Amino acid sequence: MSRVQTLTVAVAGVALLAPSASSAAESVHLRPPRAEARREAAGPAAAARPTALAHVAASHRARIGPVARDGAREVLTPGTGPDGSATERPGAPGPGGSGTPDTATSDATASGAATTTGTATPVPTDSGPSPSGSEPSAPATPAPVTAADLLARVSGCTSVSKGRYRKDRGRAATVPVCGTREAVYWKADMDIDCDGRPGRHCNAATDPNFSSSTAFAQSDGRALSSEKLPYVVVPAPSSVWDYREHGVRGGSVAAVVYRDRVSYAVVGDTGPADIIGEASYAAAKSLGIDPDPRSGGTPSGVTYIVFKDSRVAPLEDREAAETEGERLAREFVDSAD
């Protein structure tokens, strides 16, 4: 072969090898990895972005963020850890009914969109016990019996006495004793009975008709104190009326009404057989009536109601008379003869 032919063959061989080397260079230098290509195509901001979403911890009131786990999305509900940081709680059960959180597609993971599912758990409120679990209310205490209540109850009269009584000596007999199934009553004046144990206001010097005894005694055998104990006086037994035949005795409870006031007392003494309308110093005072034994009392407008078969023991217990009187008065007002 001539020198010229040899040179020609060498040049042809180089030409045949050049495309392969060029192609290899291109495969090495012109084909970066796909992820690198995407970052270069999207610019510097995309290059700094991680390929997978990191775990997101949502604060108690913050928007819920996604968590990427092997291309799946987990729904979070907000919560707070012991140190105040956010913690994750699984969302509603998945389609299988287990506690596995719901998932979305990998497209949703790539887009970074947050989704929530399920129904929010109601937050307990401090609204007190439910009606079914609440304790029954205590029964309301009845209102005190008023003077109007009692006067309405004794507006009529069915006489239980065989005649009538005088209010004072020398006066006409005009006052009958009336009765119901529960009580006897009369409407008269009030004279002041200052008998019994002497005291500052009731003694022989203040009352010309003073007597140191009373028909009924207190538990220690002594006479009652007109100054301390509200009591009423009933006429001594006679053919006109005998209180003992109508459930009345010493210590029976009485309600005494004057104008708009009510006072509870006991039967404590007896008076003249033909006169009615008398009460103790303390009874008059409790009703706002002048209790002076000489000049006190009132000529009319007092109603005496004695409850049958009642009794206070000991007879001098004023508080017991008031408590029992209120109870009996309520029963009397509410009853229907």
PDB file of N, CA, C and O in Angstrom, residues 218-219 312-318 320:
ATOM      1  N   GLN A 218     -98.243  25.743 134.449  1.00  0.00           N
ATOM      2  CA  GLN A 218     -97.145  25.299 133.607  1.00  0.00           C
ATOM      3  C   GLN A 218     -96.571  23.986 134.144  1.00  0.00           C
ATOM      4  O   GLN A 218     -97.039  23.465 135.159  1.00  0.00           O
ATOM      5  N   SER A 219     -95.552  23.439 133.501  1.00  0.00           N
ATOM      6  CA  SER A 219     -95.068  22.093 133.797  1.00  0.00           C
ATOM      7  C   SER A 219     -94.505  21.938 135.202  1.00  0.00           C
ATOM      8  O   SER A 219     -94.494  20.842 135.760  1.00  0.00           O
ATOM      9  N   VAL A 312    -100.083  21.846 123.428  1.00  0.00           N
ATOM     10  CA  VAL A 312     -98.654  22.110 123.531  1.00  0.00           C
ATOM     11  C   VAL A 312     -98.172  21.611 124.878  1.00  0.00           C
ATOM     12  O   VAL A 312     -98.788  21.898 125.908  1.00  0.00           O
ATOM     13  N   ALA A 313     -97.081  20.854 124.866  1.00  0.00           N
ATOM     14  CA  ALA A 313     -96.491  20.377 126.117  1.00  0.00           C
ATOM     15  C   ALA A 313     -94.970  20.552 126.050  1.00  0.00           C
ATOM     16  O   ALA A 313     -94.356  20.096 125.097  1.00  0.00           O
ATOM     17  N   PRO A 314     -94.392  21.248 127.013  1.00  0.00           N
ATOM     18  CA  PRO A 314     -95.063  21.872 128.158  1.00  0.00           C
ATOM     19  C   PRO A 314     -95.899  23.079 127.736  1.00  0.00           C
ATOM     20  O   PRO A 314     -95.594  23.722 126.733  1.00  0.00           O
ATOM     21  N   LEU A 315     -96.889  23.343 128.516  1.00  0.00           N
ATOM     22  CA  LEU A 315     -97.847  24.395 128.165  1.00  0.00           C
ATOM     23  C   LEU A 315     -97.193  25.762 127.992  1.00  0.00           C
ATOM     24  O   LEU A 315     -97.662  26.573 127.196  1.00  0.00           O
ATOM     25  N   GLU A 316     -96.106  26.022 128.722  1.00  0.00           N
ATOM     26  CA  GLU A 316     -95.460  27.349 128.672  1.00  0.00           C
ATOM     27  C   GLU A 316     -94.485  27.520 127.511  1.00  0.00           C
ATOM     28  O   GLU A 316     -93.843  28.566 127.385  1.00  0.00           O
ATOM     29  N   ASP A 317     -94.372  26.523 126.632  1.00  0.00           N
ATOM     30  CA  ASP A 317     -93.419  26.595 125.516  1.00  0.00           C
ATOM     31  C   ASP A 317     -93.998  27.474 124.402  1.00  0.00           C
ATOM     32  O   ASP A 317     -94.755  27.003 123.544  1.00  0.00           O
ATOM     33  N   ARG A 318     -93.633  28.722 124.429  1.00  0.00           N
ATOM     34  CA  ARG A 318     -94.173  29.680 123.459  1.00  0.00           C
ATOM     35  C   ARG A 318     -93.761  29.351 122.030  1.00  0.00           C
ATOM     36  O   ARG A 318     -94.563  29.462 121.096  1.00  0.00           O
ATOM     37  N   ALA A 320     -93.040  26.430 120.745  1.00  0.00           N
ATOM     38  CA  ALA A 320     -93.781  25.262 120.273  1.00  0.00           C
ATOM     39  C   ALA A 320     -95.200  25.658 119.876  1.00  0.00           C
ATOM     40  O   ALA A 320     -95.752  25.134 118.898  1.00  0.00           O
TER      41      ALA A 320
END
